[in-house]
């Protein structure tokens, strides 16, 4: 189903980047940066903050090991998706739905 | 990108069901049940608990309004995806990766 496909995609993307170096099941800062710049081009295109990746890493890395595990990654995806949805609902409401 | 597509899919699926009755931006219990049984067939196929949907609803509905908003829905998707990922990582480790 599309929902199960979407969940599989999230798992696949995470491991595509997390497997590149160091702990195979966690994203280093370099891996996180590569994932964000390659996979969230629309989201990052309006951003000029060179410290953005550092900030995101700091926010996500709740256990302070300087790596982002899958759980922490899903927190980011959930927050971004909620932000996109807020924008989407706002637009629907403006259009009178 | 595939990540942005996955996020769009989550938003689209939620609104497909949430728009059916009552508050257009929230899932009623009937809508949640329809979403789970239609979109998570693999996940639910092993489950025989008739109260499962009630339990999920109760767990998700953190603001106790008997409806699930998009934020609460993303909590479920994140938890399920983390569970799938745990299983996936376990299998990889067993295979020696």
XYZ file of C-alpha atoms in Angstrom:
194
model
C 0.000 0.000 0.000
C 1.155 3.636 -0.472
C 1.488 4.115 3.309
C 3.667 1.032 3.678
C 5.695 2.142 0.628
C 6.261 5.553 2.223
C 7.448 3.924 5.461
C 9.803 1.638 3.519
C 11.172 4.628 1.622
C 12.037 6.390 4.894
C 13.899 3.309 6.159
C 15.702 2.825 2.836
C 16.829 6.471 2.589
C 18.144 6.504 6.154
C 20.260 3.373 5.637
C 21.497 4.545 2.243
C 23.253 7.441 4.018
C 23.899 5.938 7.469
C 25.871 3.033 5.951
C 28.487 5.270 4.351
C 30.879 5.634 7.291
C 31.289 4.887 10.990
C 28.304 3.303 12.731
C 26.282 1.696 9.949
C 22.989 2.336 11.773
C 23.527 6.006 12.591
C 24.031 9.209 10.636
C 27.213 11.167 11.321
C 27.037 14.916 10.810
C 28.507 14.528 7.291
C 25.970 11.826 6.434
C 23.074 13.898 7.801
C 24.214 16.866 5.745
C 24.423 14.751 2.600
C 20.962 13.296 3.236
C 19.401 16.729 3.817
C 21.044 18.398 0.817
C 20.325 15.476 -1.545
C 16.848 14.455 -0.380
C 15.270 17.670 0.864
C 16.234 19.999 -1.946
C 12.897 21.852 -1.924
C 13.028 22.360 1.817
C 16.625 23.577 1.888
C 16.558 25.628 -1.320
C 15.246 28.710 0.500
C 17.783 28.372 3.314
C 21.093 30.217 3.320
C 22.134 29.470 6.885
C 25.503 27.668 6.817
C 24.931 26.541 10.411
C 21.526 24.998 9.671
C 22.823 21.429 9.540
C 24.673 21.940 12.847
C 21.485 23.278 14.416
C 19.362 20.395 13.113
C 21.976 17.892 14.302
C 22.048 19.465 17.765
C 18.248 19.460 18.006
C 17.889 15.881 16.814
C 20.710 14.271 18.706
C 18.726 13.859 21.889
C 21.162 11.354 23.386
C 24.173 13.605 22.638
C 26.352 11.025 20.893
C 26.963 13.297 17.860
C 25.146 10.807 15.663
C 21.506 10.596 14.582
C 19.855 7.192 14.935
C 16.694 6.156 13.099
C 14.465 7.183 15.989
C 15.955 10.697 16.000
C 15.684 10.821 12.186
C 11.947 10.000 12.347
C 11.499 12.929 14.760
C 12.865 15.222 12.047
C 10.721 13.678 9.310
C 7.603 13.924 11.513
C 8.311 17.575 12.368
C 8.907 18.496 8.716
C 5.808 16.643 7.555
C 3.670 18.357 10.207
C 5.062 21.723 9.032
C 4.208 20.884 5.388
C 0.746 19.751 6.447
C 0.113 22.977 8.401
C 0.945 24.918 5.254
C -1.290 22.644 3.155
C -4.265 22.950 5.546
C -3.845 26.729 5.657
C -4.055 26.865 1.884
C -7.149 24.655 1.816
C -8.814 26.887 4.395
C -7.980 30.014 2.398
C -9.575 28.410 -0.626
C -12.721 27.883 1.422
C -12.549 24.140 2.092
C 12.867 13.435 -4.334
C 11.766 10.105 -2.811
C 11.823 11.580 0.715
C 9.615 14.496 -0.295
C 7.321 12.071 -2.147
C 7.014 9.931 1.001
C 6.117 12.994 3.084
C 3.522 14.066 0.502
C 2.044 10.565 0.525
C 1.563 10.713 4.302
C -0.237 14.059 4.033
C -2.389 12.860 1.122
C -3.423 9.626 2.856
C -4.374 11.418 6.070
C -6.613 13.912 4.271
C -8.162 11.247 2.074
C -9.654 9.695 5.223
C -9.976 12.743 7.504
C -12.162 14.550 4.940
C -14.882 11.899 4.964
C -16.938 13.139 7.923
C -16.983 15.633 10.772
C -13.876 17.779 11.168
C -12.200 17.718 7.760
C -8.731 17.997 9.296
C -9.090 15.241 11.908
C -9.695 11.502 11.886
C -12.737 10.251 13.776
C -12.528 6.738 15.190
C -14.348 5.355 12.128
C -11.985 7.181 9.778
C -8.905 6.002 11.703
C -10.169 2.430 11.530
C -10.758 2.684 7.786
C -7.284 4.164 7.262
C -5.587 1.441 9.325
C -7.475 -1.460 7.749
C -7.085 -0.139 4.193
C -3.538 1.224 4.317
C -1.753 -0.992 6.833
C -2.953 -4.392 5.676
C 0.426 -6.070 6.271
C 0.684 -4.647 9.753
C -2.859 -5.546 10.791
C -3.073 -8.925 9.072
C -1.474 -10.703 12.043
C -3.710 -8.923 14.545
C -6.946 -10.408 15.823
C -7.610 -7.940 18.625
C -11.010 -6.322 18.002
C -10.104 -3.579 20.475
C -6.835 -2.701 18.719
C -8.253 0.357 16.946
C -9.736 1.617 20.230
C -6.374 1.171 21.921
C -4.484 2.945 19.140
C -7.039 5.780 19.174
C -6.712 6.168 22.934
C -2.908 6.191 22.762
C -2.770 8.676 19.903
C -5.432 11.082 21.004
C -3.137 13.005 23.332
C -5.471 16.001 23.608
C -8.487 13.781 24.400
C -10.904 15.166 21.835
C -11.751 11.711 20.430
C -10.233 12.682 17.110
C -6.741 12.210 15.709
C -5.150 15.288 14.136
C -2.222 15.167 11.719
C 0.308 15.675 14.489
C -1.079 12.684 16.402
C -1.193 10.645 13.170
C 2.515 11.325 12.516
C 3.292 9.988 16.013
C 1.732 6.678 14.972
C 3.531 6.578 11.621
C 6.865 7.402 13.317
C 6.359 4.681 15.956
C 5.410 2.068 13.351
C 8.315 3.004 11.097
C 10.759 2.795 14.017
C 9.363 -0.666 14.838
C 9.805 -1.788 11.208
C 13.324 -0.377 11.188
C 14.249 -2.211 14.421
C 13.154 -5.448 12.770
C 15.086 -4.591 9.599
C 18.310 -3.729 11.497
C 18.010 -6.915 13.532
C 17.833 -8.941 10.328
C 20.832 -7.147 8.848
C 22.832 -7.826 12.008
C 21.884 -11.503 11.948
C 23.110 -11.674 8.378
C 26.431 -10.249 9.530
C 26.181 -6.667 8.272
